[in-house]
């Protein structure tokens, strides 16, 4: 059992992150493809992807241990949703950071020389890893990422409502039940070893993930003692959720929603899932401020979003009706991370 100890300061600093990023999602996806015991919600994805992943991804397989700790690609490559940005950060990773992340991995003897080259920040070895990461992402993640991103936005919106209505302890109570239990002031996570982990006032970042087995995973940066640890939690635990993500429901969410609301307004509704102001809405839609304000007004009048004032700015947030509309058009149900 992993026991994460909170103080009052830790609870105050606990928040929900946007996601684990393109690199970590690809790495996790490869791990799930290698595992013959694929969770039921991912079987459709595995059937579609498994045979298309070629030899180009082979170097990344060397970094998937059969036992022990796994690679923390968020620390090395960042949590950006763009695989290009992740690869750029990977290629520029400091040698000390690579060594910290790789030295405890259990690797096969045949792969050990190449892994040592990675630990020394060898340019050729890093480029091989970068190409493998890009190949894995291109085949296993990218074709499904539009729907997956909408799913993660809906999960974060549900978490935000839980935080507003019940506080952080209510959020912790609903994480990955029954694998995770909140017994104040300790969060107990099912784990093969007994570990006592004290946050020490740093708080915790709860990070929803798509390509992940049922068990949450705790990561922290040994090189930055001030950075809050991250608890990565699975969000795809139901067959219906997986079917919508892999588009096995026979629907085309973006097209249907666009036909109903208009393409730009449908995109505006999706943007408000994570909350945004009018300037952010305009930027993400690539429209003028006046046009963004008009789209927001129409959505608000239809009770699909709400608008509240925060100081000198406004915040647009999706309503329960808006989320239900996204879900009915092929997006996934807005539930707390890992809740069964």
Coordinates of N, CA, C and O in Angstrom, one line a residue, residues 164-259:
X164 N -15.4 22.8 -6.0 CA -16.2 24.0 -5.6 C -17.3 23.6 -4.7 O -17.7 24.3 -3.7
X165 N -17.9 22.4 -4.9 CA -19.1 22.0 -4.1 C -18.8 21.3 -2.9 O -19.5 21.4 -1.9
X166 N -17.7 20.5 -2.9 CA -17.4 19.7 -1.7 C -16.0 19.9 -1.1 O -15.6 19.3 -0.1
X167 N -15.1 20.6 -1.8 CA -13.7 20.8 -1.3 C -12.8 19.7 -1.8 O -13.2 18.7 -2.4
X168 N -11.5 19.8 -1.4 CA -10.5 18.9 -1.9 C -10.7 17.5 -1.3 O -10.4 16.5 -2.0
X169 N -11.2 17.4 -0.1 CA -11.4 16.1 0.5 C -12.5 15.3 -0.2 O -12.3 14.1 -0.4
X170 N -13.5 16.0 -0.7 CA -14.5 15.3 -1.5 C -13.9 14.7 -2.8 O -14.3 13.6 -3.2
X171 N -13.0 15.5 -3.4 CA -12.4 15.1 -4.6 C -11.5 13.8 -4.3 O -11.6 12.8 -5.1
X172 N -10.8 13.8 -3.2 CA -9.9 12.7 -2.9 C -10.8 11.5 -2.5 O -10.3 10.3 -2.8
X173 N -11.9 11.7 -2.0 CA -12.8 10.5 -1.6 C -13.3 9.8 -2.9 O -13.6 8.6 -2.8
X174 N -13.4 10.5 -4.0 CA -13.9 9.9 -5.2 C -12.9 9.4 -6.2 O -13.2 9.0 -7.3
X175 N -11.6 9.5 -5.8 CA -10.5 9.1 -6.8 C -10.4 7.5 -6.8 O -10.1 6.9 -5.9
X176 N -10.7 7.0 -8.0 CA -10.4 5.6 -8.3 C -10.9 4.6 -7.2 O -10.2 3.7 -6.8
X177 N -12.1 4.8 -6.8 CA -12.7 3.9 -5.8 C -12.9 2.5 -6.5 O -13.3 2.5 -7.7
X178 N -12.6 1.4 -5.9 CA -12.0 1.2 -4.5 C -10.5 1.1 -4.4 O -10.0 0.7 -3.4
X179 N -9.8 1.4 -5.5 CA -8.4 1.2 -5.5 C -7.7 2.3 -4.6 O -6.6 2.0 -4.0
X180 N -8.3 3.4 -4.5 CA -7.8 4.5 -3.7 C -8.8 4.8 -2.6 O -10.0 4.9 -2.9
X181 N -8.3 5.0 -1.4 CA -9.2 5.4 -0.3 C -8.6 6.6 0.5 O -7.4 6.7 0.7
X182 N -9.5 7.5 0.8 CA -9.1 8.7 1.6 C -9.5 8.4 3.0 O -10.6 8.3 3.4
X183 N -8.5 8.3 3.8 CA -8.6 8.2 5.3 C -7.8 9.3 5.9 O -6.7 9.2 6.2
X184 N -8.5 10.4 6.0 CA -7.9 11.7 6.5 C -6.9 11.4 7.7 O -7.3 10.8 8.6
X185 N -5.7 11.9 7.6 CA -5.1 12.8 6.5 C -4.2 12.0 5.5 O -3.2 12.5 5.1
X186 N -4.6 10.7 5.2 CA -3.8 9.8 4.4 C -4.6 9.4 3.2 O -5.7 8.9 3.3
X187 N -4.0 9.4 2.0 CA -4.6 8.9 0.8 C -3.9 7.5 0.6 O -2.7 7.5 0.4
X188 N -4.7 6.4 0.6 CA -4.1 5.1 0.5 C -4.4 4.6 -1.0 O -5.5 4.6 -1.5
X189 N -3.3 4.2 -1.6 CA -3.3 3.8 -3.0 C -2.8 2.4 -3.1 O -1.7 2.0 -2.5
X190 N -3.6 1.5 -3.7 CA -3.2 0.1 -3.8 C -1.8 0.0 -4.5 O -1.6 0.6 -5.6
X191 N -0.9 -0.7 -3.9 CA 0.5 -0.7 -4.4 C 1.1 -2.1 -4.0 O 0.8 -2.6 -2.9
X192 N 2.0 -2.6 -4.8 CA 2.6 -3.9 -4.4 C 3.6 -3.8 -3.2 O 3.9 -4.9 -2.6
X193 N 4.1 -2.6 -2.9 CA 5.0 -2.5 -1.7 C 4.4 -1.5 -0.8 O 3.6 -0.6 -1.1
X194 N 4.8 -1.6 0.5 CA 4.4 -0.6 1.5 C 5.3 0.6 1.4 O 6.5 0.5 1.6
X195 N 4.7 1.8 1.1 CA 5.5 3.0 1.0 C 4.8 4.1 1.8 O 3.6 4.3 1.6
X196 N 5.5 4.8 2.6 CA 5.0 6.0 3.3 C 5.6 7.2 2.6 O 6.8 7.4 2.6
X197 N 4.7 8.1 2.1 CA 5.2 9.3 1.3 C 4.6 10.5 1.9 O 3.3 10.6 2.0
X198 N 5.4 11.4 2.4 CA 4.9 12.7 3.0 C 5.1 13.8 2.0 O 6.2 14.1 1.5
X199 N 4.1 14.5 1.8 CA 4.1 15.6 0.8 C 4.9 16.8 1.3 O 5.4 17.6 0.5
X200 N 4.9 17.0 2.6 CA 5.8 18.0 3.2 C 5.4 19.4 2.9 O 6.3 20.3 2.7
X201 N 4.1 19.7 2.7 CA 3.7 21.1 2.4 C 3.7 21.4 1.0 O 3.3 22.6 0.6
X202 N 4.1 20.5 0.1 CA 4.2 20.8 -1.4 C 2.8 20.7 -2.0 O 2.6 21.2 -3.1
X203 N 1.9 20.0 -1.4 CA 0.6 19.7 -2.1 C 0.8 18.6 -3.1 O 1.9 17.9 -3.2
X204 N -0.3 18.3 -3.8 CA -0.3 17.2 -4.8 C -1.0 17.6 -6.0 O -2.0 18.4 -5.9
X205 N -0.5 17.3 -7.2 CA -1.1 17.5 -8.4 C -1.8 16.2 -8.9 O -1.1 15.3 -9.2
X206 N -3.1 16.2 -9.0 CA -3.8 15.1 -9.5 C -3.9 15.2 -11.0 O -4.5 16.2 -11.5
X207 N -3.3 14.3 -11.8 CA -3.2 14.4 -13.2 C -4.0 13.3 -13.9 O -3.6 12.1 -13.9
X208 N -5.1 13.6 -14.6 CA -5.9 12.6 -15.3 C -5.1 12.2 -16.6 O -4.4 12.9 -17.2
X209 N -5.2 10.9 -16.9 CA -4.5 10.3 -18.0 C -5.5 9.4 -18.8 O -6.4 8.9 -18.2
X210 N -5.2 9.2 -20.1 CA -6.1 8.4 -20.9 C -5.5 7.0 -21.0 O -6.1 6.0 -20.7
X211 N -4.3 6.9 -21.5 CA -3.6 5.6 -21.8 C -3.0 5.1 -20.5 O -1.8 5.3 -20.3
X212 N -3.8 4.5 -19.7 CA -3.2 4.1 -18.4 C -4.1 2.9 -17.8 O -5.3 2.9 -18.0
X213 N -3.4 2.0 -17.1 CA -4.2 0.9 -16.5 C -4.9 1.5 -15.3 O -5.0 2.7 -15.1
X214 N -5.5 0.6 -14.5 CA -6.4 1.1 -13.5 C -5.7 1.7 -12.3 O -6.2 2.5 -11.5
X215 N -4.4 1.3 -12.1 CA -3.7 1.7 -10.9 C -3.1 3.1 -11.1 O -2.3 3.4 -12.0
X216 N -3.4 4.1 -10.2 CA -2.7 5.4 -10.2 C -1.2 5.2 -9.9 O -0.8 4.3 -9.3
X217 N -0.5 6.2 -10.4 CA 1.0 6.2 -10.2 C 1.5 7.5 -9.7 O 1.0 8.6 -10.2
X218 N 2.3 7.5 -8.7 CA 2.9 8.7 -8.1 C 4.3 9.0 -8.7 O 5.1 8.1 -8.7
X219 N 4.5 10.2 -9.2 CA 5.7 10.6 -9.7 C 6.2 11.9 -9.0 O 5.4 12.7 -8.6
X220 N 7.5 12.0 -8.8 CA 8.0 13.3 -8.2 C 9.4 13.5 -8.8 O 10.1 12.6 -9.3
X221 N 9.8 14.7 -8.8 CA 11.1 15.1 -9.4 C 12.1 15.2 -8.3 O 12.1 16.1 -7.5
X222 N 13.1 14.2 -8.3 CA 14.1 14.2 -7.3 C 15.0 15.4 -7.3 O 15.7 15.8 -6.4
X223 N 15.1 16.1 -8.5 CA 15.9 17.2 -8.7 C 15.3 18.6 -8.3 O 16.0 19.6 -8.3
X224 N 14.0 18.5 -7.9 CA 13.3 19.7 -7.5 C 12.5 19.4 -6.3 O 11.3 19.0 -6.4
X225 N 13.0 19.7 -5.1 CA 12.3 19.3 -3.9 C 11.1 20.2 -3.6 O 10.3 19.9 -2.8
X226 N 11.0 21.3 -4.3 CA 9.9 22.2 -4.1 C 8.7 21.9 -4.9 O 7.6 22.3 -4.7
X227 N 8.9 21.1 -6.0 CA 7.9 20.8 -7.0 C 6.9 19.8 -6.3 O 7.3 18.8 -5.7
X228 N 5.6 20.0 -6.5 CA 4.7 19.1 -5.9 C 4.7 17.7 -6.7 O 4.8 17.7 -7.9
X229 N 4.6 16.6 -6.0 CA 4.5 15.3 -6.6 C 3.2 15.3 -7.5 O 2.2 16.0 -7.2
X230 N 3.2 14.4 -8.4 CA 2.0 14.2 -9.3 C 1.4 12.8 -9.1 O 2.2 11.8 -9.2
X231 N 0.1 12.7 -9.0 CA -0.5 11.4 -8.9 C -1.3 11.3 -10.2 O -2.3 11.9 -10.4
X232 N -0.8 10.4 -11.1 CA -1.4 10.2 -12.4 C -2.5 9.2 -12.2 O -2.3 8.1 -11.7
X233 N -3.8 9.5 -12.6 CA -4.9 8.7 -12.4 C -5.6 8.3 -13.7 O -5.7 9.1 -14.6
X234 N -6.0 7.0 -13.8 CA -6.7 6.6 -15.1 C -8.1 7.2 -15.1 O -8.8 7.4 -14.1
X235 N -8.6 7.4 -16.3 CA -9.9 8.0 -16.5 C -10.8 7.2 -17.4 O -12.0 7.5 -17.7
X236 N -10.2 6.1 -18.0 CA -11.0 5.3 -18.9 C -11.2 3.9 -18.3 O -10.4 3.0 -18.4
X237 N -12.3 3.7 -17.6 CA -12.6 2.5 -16.8 C -13.9 1.8 -17.2 O -14.2 0.8 -16.7
X238 N -14.6 2.4 -18.2 CA -15.8 1.8 -18.6 C -15.8 1.5 -20.1 O -15.2 2.3 -20.9
X239 N -16.4 0.5 -20.5 CA -16.4 0.1 -21.9 C -17.0 1.2 -22.8 O -16.5 1.5 -23.9
X240 N -18.1 1.8 -22.3 CA -18.7 2.9 -23.1 C -17.8 4.1 -23.3 O -17.8 4.7 -24.4
X241 N -17.0 4.4 -22.3 CA -16.0 5.5 -22.5 C -15.0 5.1 -23.5 O -14.7 5.9 -24.4
X242 N -14.5 3.9 -23.4 CA -13.5 3.5 -24.4 C -14.1 3.5 -25.8 O -13.4 3.9 -26.8
X243 N -15.3 3.0 -26.0 CA -15.9 2.9 -27.3 C -16.0 4.3 -27.9 O -15.8 4.5 -29.1
X244 N -16.4 5.3 -27.1 CA -16.5 6.7 -27.6 C -15.1 7.2 -28.0 O -15.0 7.9 -29.0
X245 N -14.1 6.9 -27.2 CA -12.8 7.4 -27.6 C -12.2 6.8 -28.9 O -11.6 7.5 -29.7
X246 N -12.5 5.5 -29.1 CA -11.9 4.9 -30.3 C -12.9 5.0 -31.4 O -12.7 4.4 -32.5
X247 N -14.0 5.7 -31.2 CA -15.1 5.9 -32.2 C -15.7 4.6 -32.6 O -15.9 4.4 -33.8
X248 N -16.0 3.8 -31.7 CA -16.7 2.5 -32.0 C -18.2 2.6 -31.8 O -18.9 1.6 -31.9
X249 N -18.7 3.8 -31.5 CA -20.1 3.9 -31.3 C -20.9 4.2 -32.6 O -22.1 4.3 -32.6
X250 N -20.2 4.4 -33.7 CA -20.8 4.7 -35.0 C -21.2 6.2 -35.1 O -21.9 6.6 -36.0
X251 N -20.7 7.0 -34.2 CA -21.0 8.5 -34.3 C -19.7 9.2 -34.7 O -18.6 8.7 -34.5
X252 N -19.9 10.4 -35.2 CA -18.8 11.3 -35.5 C -19.1 12.6 -34.7 O -19.8 13.4 -35.1
X253 N -18.5 12.7 -33.5 CA -18.9 13.7 -32.5 C -18.7 15.1 -33.1 O -19.6 15.9 -33.0
X254 N -17.6 15.4 -33.7 CA -17.3 16.7 -34.1 C -18.3 17.2 -35.2 O -18.8 18.3 -35.2
X255 N -18.5 16.2 -36.2 CA -19.4 16.6 -37.3 C -20.9 16.8 -36.8 O -21.5 17.7 -37.2
X256 N -21.4 15.9 -35.9 CA -22.7 16.0 -35.4 C -22.9 17.3 -34.6 O -23.9 18.0 -34.8
X257 N -22.0 17.6 -33.7 CA -22.1 18.8 -32.9 C -22.0 20.0 -33.8 O -22.7 21.0 -33.5
X258 N -21.1 20.0 -34.7 CA -20.9 21.1 -35.6 C -22.2 21.4 -36.4 O -22.6 22.6 -36.7
X259 N -22.9 20.3 -36.9 CA -24.1 20.5 -37.6 C -25.2 21.1 -36.7 O -26.1 21.9 -37.2

